[in-house]
Amino acid sequence: MSRRTRLLVFLVGGGVLAAAFVVGVLGIPGFGGSEHRYRDLAVPAAVAHRTANAVAAVNFDQRAIDTFGEETILIASTLGAVALLRPSREETVRRPPDLGHTLESTRLIGYVLMPLTLVLGTDVVAHGGITPGGGFQGGVVLATGLHLLYVTGSYPALDRLRPLLPFRTAEALGAAAFGVVGALALIGTGTFLGNALPYGSLGQIFSTGTVQVLNLVVGIEVFGSMVVLLAAFFEQEISVRKQDEEAR
Amino acid sequence: MNALVALCLVLPALAATAVVLTRDPERQAVTLSVFGMLLCLLLLVLQAPDVALSELGIGTAIVPLMVMLTIRTIDKDRRTRKSGEGTDKDGDS
Protein backbone atom coordinates (compact mmCIF):
# COMPACT_ATOMS: atom_id res chain seq x y z
CA MET A 1 0.00 0.00 0.00
CA SER A 2 1.47 3.34 -0.98
CA ARG A 3 1.87 6.25 1.42
CA ARG A 4 -0.93 8.13 -0.32
CA THR A 5 -3.40 5.26 -0.02
CA ARG A 6 -2.48 4.72 3.62
CA LEU A 7 -3.08 8.40 4.36
CA LEU A 8 -6.42 8.24 2.54
CA VAL A 9 -7.52 5.15 4.51
CA PHE A 10 -6.47 6.87 7.74
CA LEU A 11 -8.32 10.07 6.89
CA VAL A 12 -11.53 8.19 6.09
CA GLY A 13 -11.30 6.02 9.23
CA GLY A 14 -10.14 8.85 11.48
CA GLY A 15 -12.82 11.22 10.12
CA VAL A 16 -15.64 8.77 10.76
CA LEU A 17 -14.28 8.02 14.25
CA ALA A 18 -13.96 11.75 15.07
CA ALA A 19 -17.51 12.46 13.86
CA ALA A 20 -18.93 9.51 15.84
CA PHE A 21 -16.98 10.65 18.90
CA VAL A 22 -18.32 14.21 18.72
CA VAL A 23 -21.92 12.97 18.23
CA GLY A 24 -21.45 10.52 21.12
CA VAL A 25 -20.00 13.13 23.49
CA LEU A 26 -22.83 15.58 22.70
CA GLY A 27 -25.33 12.86 23.60
CA ILE A 28 -23.97 11.78 26.98
CA PRO A 29 -25.65 12.94 30.18
CA GLY A 30 -23.98 15.76 32.11
CA PHE A 31 -21.28 15.17 34.74
CA GLY A 32 -22.74 13.91 38.01
CA GLY A 33 -26.49 14.30 38.16
CA SER A 34 -29.07 11.84 39.42
CA GLU A 35 -30.35 10.29 36.21
CA HIS A 36 -28.51 7.05 35.40
CA ARG A 37 -30.41 4.82 32.99
CA TYR A 38 -27.83 2.04 33.10
CA ARG A 39 -27.81 2.03 36.89
CA ASP A 40 -31.61 1.86 37.01
CA LEU A 41 -31.43 -1.35 34.98
CA ALA A 42 -28.23 -2.90 36.37
CA VAL A 43 -28.73 -2.45 40.11
CA PRO A 44 -32.17 -4.14 40.34
CA ALA A 45 -30.81 -6.97 38.18
CA ALA A 46 -27.86 -7.33 40.58
CA VAL A 47 -30.12 -7.35 43.62
CA ALA A 48 -32.40 -9.91 41.96
CA HIS A 49 -29.37 -12.23 41.76
CA ARG A 50 -28.37 -11.41 45.37
CA THR A 51 -25.10 -9.79 44.27
CA ALA A 52 -24.26 -6.94 46.64
CA ASN A 53 -21.40 -5.68 44.46
CA ALA A 54 -23.37 -4.47 41.44
CA VAL A 55 -20.15 -4.09 39.44
CA ALA A 56 -19.41 -7.79 39.93
CA ALA A 57 -22.96 -8.58 38.82
CA VAL A 58 -22.38 -6.64 35.60
CA ASN A 59 -18.97 -8.23 35.00
CA PHE A 60 -19.67 -11.84 35.88
CA ASP A 61 -23.43 -12.22 35.45
CA GLN A 62 -25.18 -9.67 33.25
CA ARG A 63 -22.30 -9.27 30.81
CA ALA A 64 -20.14 -12.26 31.68
CA ILE A 65 -19.52 -12.91 27.99
CA ASP A 66 -17.61 -9.59 27.79
CA THR A 67 -15.41 -10.70 30.69
CA PHE A 68 -14.84 -14.02 28.94
CA GLY A 69 -13.58 -12.07 25.93
CA GLU A 70 -11.32 -9.94 28.12
CA GLU A 71 -9.84 -12.98 29.86
CA THR A 72 -9.08 -14.48 26.46
CA ILE A 73 -7.39 -11.23 25.40
CA LEU A 74 -5.33 -11.28 28.60
CA ILE A 75 -4.12 -14.84 28.08
CA ALA A 76 -3.39 -14.21 24.39
CA SER A 77 -1.37 -11.06 25.08
CA THR A 78 0.56 -12.74 27.90
CA LEU A 79 1.35 -15.60 25.54
CA GLY A 80 2.53 -13.15 22.88
CA ALA A 81 4.72 -11.18 25.30
CA VAL A 82 6.29 -14.34 26.74
CA ALA A 83 6.98 -15.67 23.24
CA LEU A 84 8.69 -12.39 22.33
CA LEU A 85 10.74 -12.25 25.54
CA ARG A 86 12.00 -15.86 25.58
CA PRO A 87 15.79 -16.11 25.44
CA SER A 88 16.98 -16.26 21.84
CA ARG A 89 19.64 -18.61 20.51
CA GLU A 90 22.57 -16.28 21.18
CA GLU A 91 21.46 -15.73 24.78
CA THR A 92 21.99 -17.97 27.78
CA VAL A 93 20.16 -18.07 31.08
CA ARG A 94 22.38 -18.21 34.11
CA ARG A 95 21.79 -18.13 37.84
CA PRO A 96 21.16 -14.52 38.79
CA PRO A 97 23.54 -12.92 41.25
CA ASP A 98 22.21 -11.84 44.62
CA LEU A 99 21.53 -8.16 44.14
CA GLY A 100 22.66 -7.22 47.63
CA HIS A 101 22.56 -3.45 48.09
CA THR A 102 19.12 -2.84 49.60
CA LEU A 103 18.34 -0.54 52.50
CA GLU A 104 17.53 -2.46 55.67
CA SER A 105 14.29 -0.48 56.07
CA THR A 106 13.23 -1.34 52.50
CA ARG A 107 13.90 -5.03 53.16
CA LEU A 108 11.88 -4.88 56.37
CA ILE A 109 8.91 -3.22 54.65
CA GLY A 110 9.07 -5.81 51.88
CA TYR A 111 9.14 -8.78 54.25
CA VAL A 112 6.36 -7.36 56.46
CA LEU A 113 4.10 -6.33 53.57
CA MET A 114 4.46 -9.48 51.47
CA PRO A 115 2.32 -11.81 53.62
CA LEU A 116 -0.14 -8.98 54.32
CA THR A 117 -0.54 -8.27 50.60
CA LEU A 118 -1.04 -11.95 49.84
CA VAL A 119 -3.79 -12.18 52.47
CA LEU A 120 -5.37 -8.96 51.15
CA GLY A 121 -5.30 -10.31 47.58
CA THR A 122 -6.96 -13.54 48.64
CA ASP A 123 -9.59 -11.52 50.49
CA VAL A 124 -10.25 -9.29 47.46
CA VAL A 125 -10.75 -12.37 45.24
CA ALA A 126 -12.87 -14.24 47.79
CA HIS A 127 -15.25 -11.33 48.51
CA GLY A 128 -15.48 -10.15 44.89
CA GLY A 129 -19.22 -10.69 44.76
CA ILE A 130 -20.07 -8.60 47.80
CA THR A 131 -17.37 -5.93 48.21
CA PRO A 132 -15.37 -3.82 45.72
CA GLY A 133 -12.73 -5.83 43.95
CA GLY A 134 -12.91 -9.29 42.47
CA GLY A 135 -10.89 -11.80 40.52
CA PHE A 136 -8.98 -9.36 38.38
CA GLN A 137 -8.07 -6.88 41.10
CA GLY A 138 -7.32 -9.63 43.62
CA GLY A 139 -5.14 -11.50 41.13
CA VAL A 140 -3.12 -8.35 40.46
CA VAL A 141 -2.75 -7.69 44.21
CA LEU A 142 -1.54 -11.29 44.72
CA ALA A 143 1.04 -10.97 41.92
CA THR A 144 2.22 -7.60 43.28
CA GLY A 145 2.55 -9.09 46.75
CA LEU A 146 4.70 -11.94 45.49
CA HIS A 147 7.00 -9.49 43.73
CA LEU A 148 7.63 -7.55 46.94
CA LEU A 149 10.36 -10.17 47.37
CA TYR A 150 12.17 -8.42 44.51
CA VAL A 151 11.95 -5.15 46.45
CA THR A 152 13.67 -6.84 49.38
CA GLY A 153 16.60 -7.46 47.07
CA SER A 154 16.38 -11.23 47.07
CA TYR A 155 15.64 -12.12 43.48
CA PRO A 156 16.95 -15.69 44.00
CA ALA A 157 14.33 -16.13 46.73
CA LEU A 158 11.64 -14.89 44.36
CA ASP A 159 12.98 -17.26 41.72
CA ARG A 160 12.68 -20.19 44.13
CA LEU A 161 9.29 -19.18 45.48
CA ARG A 162 7.64 -19.02 42.08
CA PRO A 163 8.36 -22.10 40.05
CA LEU A 164 6.77 -21.05 36.77
CA LEU A 165 5.10 -24.31 35.82
CA PRO A 166 2.29 -24.12 38.43
CA PHE A 167 1.61 -20.50 37.46
CA ARG A 168 1.54 -21.31 33.75
CA THR A 169 -0.82 -24.18 34.51
CA ALA A 170 -2.98 -21.96 36.75
CA GLU A 171 -3.23 -19.35 34.02
CA ALA A 172 -4.38 -21.87 31.43
CA LEU A 173 -6.71 -23.77 33.77
CA GLY A 174 -8.27 -20.53 35.05
CA ALA A 175 -9.03 -19.36 31.52
CA ALA A 176 -10.38 -22.77 30.53
CA ALA A 177 -12.49 -23.06 33.70
CA PHE A 178 -14.29 -19.83 32.77
CA GLY A 179 -15.40 -21.43 29.51
CA VAL A 180 -16.30 -24.69 31.27
CA VAL A 181 -18.47 -22.86 33.84
CA GLY A 182 -20.12 -21.03 30.95
CA ALA A 183 -20.80 -24.28 29.11
CA LEU A 184 -22.19 -25.96 32.25
CA ALA A 185 -24.46 -22.95 32.72
CA LEU A 186 -25.58 -23.35 29.12
CA ILE A 187 -26.61 -26.93 29.90
CA GLY A 188 -28.27 -25.91 33.18
CA THR A 189 -30.07 -22.71 32.23
CA GLY A 190 -29.99 -22.59 28.45
CA THR A 191 -27.84 -19.42 28.51
CA PHE A 192 -24.07 -19.41 28.02
CA LEU A 193 -22.58 -18.07 31.30
CA GLY A 194 -26.08 -17.72 32.77
CA ASN A 195 -26.22 -17.68 36.56
CA ALA A 196 -26.91 -21.37 37.16
CA LEU A 197 -26.24 -21.83 40.88
CA PRO A 198 -28.82 -21.18 43.61
CA TYR A 199 -28.70 -17.75 45.27
CA GLY A 200 -28.34 -17.10 49.00
CA SER A 201 -29.33 -13.99 50.92
CA LEU A 202 -27.90 -10.64 49.82
CA GLY A 203 -24.50 -9.83 51.33
CA GLN A 204 -23.45 -13.39 52.16
CA ILE A 205 -20.24 -14.67 50.57
CA PHE A 206 -21.87 -17.57 48.70
CA SER A 207 -25.04 -15.65 47.86
CA THR A 208 -24.14 -14.70 44.32
CA GLY A 209 -24.37 -18.00 42.43
CA THR A 210 -21.83 -18.37 39.64
CA VAL A 211 -20.45 -14.84 40.18
CA GLN A 212 -18.37 -16.19 43.05
CA VAL A 213 -17.10 -19.17 41.02
CA LEU A 214 -16.17 -16.99 38.05
CA ASN A 215 -14.42 -14.52 40.37
CA LEU A 216 -12.31 -17.33 41.73
CA VAL A 217 -11.26 -18.73 38.34
CA VAL A 218 -10.50 -15.22 37.05
CA GLY A 219 -8.43 -14.58 40.18
CA ILE A 220 -6.41 -17.74 39.54
CA GLU A 221 -5.93 -16.88 35.87
CA VAL A 222 -4.90 -13.26 36.48
CA PHE A 223 -2.50 -14.24 39.28
CA GLY A 224 -0.88 -16.81 36.96
CA SER A 225 -0.80 -14.42 33.99
CA MET A 226 0.78 -11.53 35.88
CA VAL A 227 3.44 -13.75 37.47
CA VAL A 228 4.32 -15.41 34.15
CA LEU A 229 4.40 -12.04 32.36
CA LEU A 230 6.57 -10.32 34.97
CA ALA A 231 8.82 -13.39 35.16
CA ALA A 232 9.57 -13.02 31.45
CA PHE A 233 10.54 -9.37 31.97
CA PHE A 234 12.62 -10.19 35.05
CA GLU A 235 14.40 -13.01 33.24
CA GLN A 236 15.42 -10.71 30.39
CA GLU A 237 16.65 -8.08 32.82
CA ILE A 238 18.42 -10.23 35.40
CA SER A 239 19.28 -13.75 34.26
CA VAL A 240 19.73 -13.57 30.49
CA ARG A 241 23.17 -12.76 29.12
CA LYS A 242 24.40 -12.67 25.56
CA GLN A 243 26.79 -15.57 25.01
CA ASP A 244 29.63 -13.37 23.77
CA GLU A 245 29.21 -11.24 26.87
CA GLU A 246 29.56 -14.36 28.98
CA ALA A 247 32.87 -15.17 27.32
CA ARG A 248 34.27 -11.72 27.92
CA MET B 1 -19.26 18.86 41.08
CA ASN B 2 -17.74 19.74 44.43
CA ALA B 3 -14.27 21.04 45.26
CA LEU B 4 -12.85 17.58 46.03
CA VAL B 5 -13.89 16.18 42.66
CA ALA B 6 -12.52 19.28 40.91
CA LEU B 7 -9.19 18.90 42.73
CA CYS B 8 -9.03 15.19 41.91
CA LEU B 9 -9.69 16.01 38.25
CA VAL B 10 -6.94 18.64 38.13
CA LEU B 11 -4.25 16.59 39.91
CA PRO B 12 -4.12 13.68 37.39
CA ALA B 13 -4.10 16.21 34.55
CA LEU B 14 -1.06 17.92 36.10
CA ALA B 15 0.62 14.57 36.78
CA ALA B 16 -0.04 13.43 33.20
CA THR B 17 1.60 16.63 31.92
CA ALA B 18 4.55 15.91 34.22
CA VAL B 19 4.85 12.40 32.72
CA VAL B 20 4.96 13.85 29.21
CA LEU B 21 7.51 16.50 30.21
CA THR B 22 9.83 13.97 31.91
CA ARG B 23 12.55 13.35 29.33
CA ASP B 24 14.47 10.50 30.98
CA PRO B 25 12.45 7.28 30.43
CA GLU B 26 13.68 5.72 33.68
CA ARG B 27 12.29 8.64 35.69
CA GLN B 28 9.19 8.58 33.51
CA ALA B 29 8.36 5.19 35.04
CA VAL B 30 8.25 6.87 38.46
CA THR B 31 6.12 9.83 37.36
CA LEU B 32 3.84 7.36 35.57
CA SER B 33 3.37 5.58 38.87
CA VAL B 34 2.48 8.85 40.61
CA PHE B 35 -0.01 9.64 37.84
CA GLY B 36 -1.59 6.20 38.34
CA MET B 37 -1.95 6.85 42.05
CA LEU B 38 -3.69 10.22 41.46
CA LEU B 39 -5.98 8.68 38.84
CA CYS B 40 -6.83 6.00 41.41
CA LEU B 41 -7.76 8.79 43.85
CA LEU B 42 -10.06 10.38 41.25
CA LEU B 43 -11.82 7.06 40.62
CA LEU B 44 -12.23 6.57 44.36
CA VAL B 45 -13.76 10.04 44.76
CA LEU B 46 -16.11 9.31 41.84
CA GLN B 47 -17.31 6.24 43.78
CA ALA B 48 -15.80 3.62 41.49
CA PRO B 49 -13.74 1.55 43.98
CA ASP B 50 -13.55 -1.47 41.66
CA VAL B 51 -11.91 0.52 38.89
CA ALA B 52 -9.73 2.34 41.45
CA LEU B 53 -8.39 -1.01 42.68
CA SER B 54 -7.56 -2.13 39.13
CA GLU B 55 -5.85 1.18 38.42
CA LEU B 56 -3.87 0.92 41.66
CA GLY B 57 -2.57 -2.54 40.80
CA ILE B 58 -1.96 -2.10 37.08
CA GLY B 59 -1.25 1.63 36.77
CA THR B 60 0.93 2.21 39.80
CA ALA B 61 2.67 -1.15 40.20
CA ILE B 62 2.73 -3.53 37.23
CA VAL B 63 3.06 -1.14 34.26
CA PRO B 64 5.80 1.11 35.79
CA LEU B 65 7.68 -2.06 36.83
CA MET B 66 7.45 -3.43 33.28
CA VAL B 67 8.58 -0.07 31.85
CA MET B 68 11.52 0.05 34.30
CA LEU B 69 12.62 -3.52 33.53
CA THR B 70 12.36 -2.90 29.78
CA ILE B 71 14.46 0.26 29.98
CA ARG B 72 17.12 -1.52 32.03
CA THR B 73 17.21 -4.43 29.59
CA ILE B 74 17.64 -2.04 26.67
CA ASP B 75 20.39 -0.15 28.54
CA LYS B 76 22.20 -3.42 29.26
CA ASP B 77 21.95 -4.40 25.59
CA ARG B 78 23.31 -1.01 24.49
CA ARG B 79 26.25 -1.25 26.90
CA THR B 80 27.08 -4.72 25.60
CA ARG B 81 27.00 -3.50 22.01
CA LYS B 82 29.17 -0.49 22.86
CA SER B 83 31.82 -2.53 24.72
CA GLY B 84 31.69 -5.09 21.87
CA GLU B 85 32.58 -2.38 19.38
CA GLY B 86 35.36 -1.18 21.67
CA THR B 87 37.21 -4.50 22.04
CA ASP B 88 37.02 -6.09 18.58
CA LYS B 89 36.83 -3.85 15.54
CA ASP B 90 35.21 -6.40 13.23
CA GLY B 91 32.83 -7.70 15.90
CA ASP B 92 29.27 -8.30 14.81
CA SER B 93 27.77 -8.04 18.28
PDB file of C-alpha atoms in Angstrom, chain A residues 31 53 55-56 124 131-134 136-137 140-141 143-144 147 150 226 229-230 233-234 236-238 240-242 244-245 248, chain B residues 1 5 9 46 49-51 53-54 56-58 61-62 65-70 72-73 76-77 80-81 83-84 87-88 93:
ATOM      1  CA  PHE A  31     -21.278  15.169  34.744  1.00  0.00           C
ATOM      2  CA  ASN A  53     -21.401  -5.685  44.457  1.00  0.00           C
ATOM      3  CA  VAL A  55     -20.151  -4.090  39.435  1.00  0.00           C
ATOM      4  CA  ALA A  56     -19.408  -7.794  39.930  1.00  0.00           C
ATOM      5  CA  VAL A 124     -10.249  -9.289  47.456  1.00  0.00           C
ATOM      6  CA  THR A 131     -17.371  -5.928  48.215  1.00  0.00           C
ATOM      7  CA  PRO A 132     -15.369  -3.825  45.723  1.00  0.00           C
ATOM      8  CA  GLY A 133     -12.734  -5.835  43.946  1.00  0.00           C
ATOM      9  CA  GLY A 134     -12.912  -9.288  42.465  1.00  0.00           C
ATOM     10  CA  PHE A 136      -8.975  -9.359  38.377  1.00  0.00           C
ATOM     11  CA  GLN A 137      -8.069  -6.882  41.100  1.00  0.00           C
ATOM     12  CA  VAL A 140      -3.119  -8.347  40.462  1.00  0.00           C
ATOM     13  CA  VAL A 141      -2.747  -7.694  44.206  1.00  0.00           C
ATOM     14  CA  ALA A 143       1.035 -10.966  41.923  1.00  0.00           C
ATOM     15  CA  THR A 144       2.225  -7.597  43.277  1.00  0.00           C
ATOM     16  CA  HIS A 147       7.005  -9.488  43.727  1.00  0.00           C
ATOM     17  CA  TYR A 150      12.168  -8.418  44.514  1.00  0.00           C
ATOM     18  CA  MET A 226       0.776 -11.533  35.878  1.00  0.00           C
ATOM     19  CA  LEU A 229       4.399 -12.045  32.364  1.00  0.00           C
ATOM     20  CA  LEU A 230       6.567 -10.322  34.971  1.00  0.00           C
ATOM     21  CA  PHE A 233      10.540  -9.371  31.968  1.00  0.00           C
ATOM     22  CA  PHE A 234      12.625 -10.192  35.053  1.00  0.00           C
ATOM     23  CA  GLN A 236      15.423 -10.712  30.385  1.00  0.00           C
ATOM     24  CA  GLU A 237      16.649  -8.079  32.824  1.00  0.00           C
ATOM     25  CA  ILE A 238      18.417 -10.234  35.401  1.00  0.00           C
ATOM     26  CA  VAL A 240      19.731 -13.571  30.495  1.00  0.00           C
ATOM     27  CA  ARG A 241      23.171 -12.756  29.117  1.00  0.00           C
ATOM     28  CA  LYS A 242      24.403 -12.674  25.557  1.00  0.00           C
ATOM     29  CA  ASP A 244      29.634 -13.375  23.771  1.00  0.00           C
ATOM     30  CA  GLU A 245      29.207 -11.237  26.869  1.00  0.00           C
ATOM     31  CA  ARG A 248      34.266 -11.722  27.921  1.00  0.00           C
TER      32      ARG A 248
ATOM     33  CA  MET B   1     -19.260  18.855  41.078  1.00  0.00           C
ATOM     34  CA  VAL B   5     -13.892  16.181  42.659  1.00  0.00           C
ATOM     35  CA  LEU B   9      -9.689  16.009  38.246  1.00  0.00           C
ATOM     36  CA  LEU B  46     -16.110   9.312  41.839  1.00  0.00           C
ATOM     37  CA  PRO B  49     -13.739   1.552  43.976  1.00  0.00           C
ATOM     38  CA  ASP B  50     -13.545  -1.473  41.660  1.00  0.00           C
ATOM     39  CA  VAL B  51     -11.907   0.524  38.891  1.00  0.00           C
ATOM     40  CA  LEU B  53      -8.393  -1.011  42.678  1.00  0.00           C
ATOM     41  CA  SER B  54      -7.558  -2.128  39.127  1.00  0.00           C
ATOM     42  CA  LEU B  56      -3.869   0.920  41.659  1.00  0.00           C
ATOM     43  CA  GLY B  57      -2.573  -2.542  40.795  1.00  0.00           C
ATOM     44  CA  ILE B  58      -1.956  -2.105  37.082  1.00  0.00           C
ATOM     45  CA  ALA B  61       2.675  -1.148  40.204  1.00  0.00           C
ATOM     46  CA  ILE B  62       2.726  -3.530  37.228  1.00  0.00           C
ATOM     47  CA  LEU B  65       7.678  -2.057  36.825  1.00  0.00           C
ATOM     48  CA  MET B  66       7.455  -3.427  33.276  1.00  0.00           C
ATOM     49  CA  VAL B  67       8.584  -0.070  31.851  1.00  0.00           C
ATOM     50  CA  MET B  68      11.519   0.050  34.296  1.00  0.00           C
ATOM     51  CA  LEU B  69      12.617  -3.521  33.528  1.00  0.00           C
ATOM     52  CA  THR B  70      12.357  -2.904  29.776  1.00  0.00           C
ATOM     53  CA  ARG B  72      17.121  -1.522  32.029  1.00  0.00           C
ATOM     54  CA  THR B  73      17.208  -4.435  29.588  1.00  0.00           C
ATOM     55  CA  LYS B  76      22.200  -3.422  29.258  1.00  0.00           C
ATOM     56  CA  ASP B  77      21.953  -4.404  25.592  1.00  0.00           C
ATOM     57  CA  THR B  80      27.076  -4.722  25.599  1.00  0.00           C
ATOM     58  CA  ARG B  81      27.000  -3.501  22.010  1.00  0.00           C
ATOM     59  CA  SER B  83      31.822  -2.532  24.722  1.00  0.00           C
ATOM     60  CA  GLY B  84      31.693  -5.086  21.873  1.00  0.00           C
ATOM     61  CA  THR B  87      37.211  -4.503  22.045  1.00  0.00           C
ATOM     62  CA  ASP B  88      37.023  -6.094  18.584  1.00  0.00           C
ATOM     63  CA  SER B  93      27.775  -8.040  18.280  1.00  0.00           C
TER      64      SER B  93
END
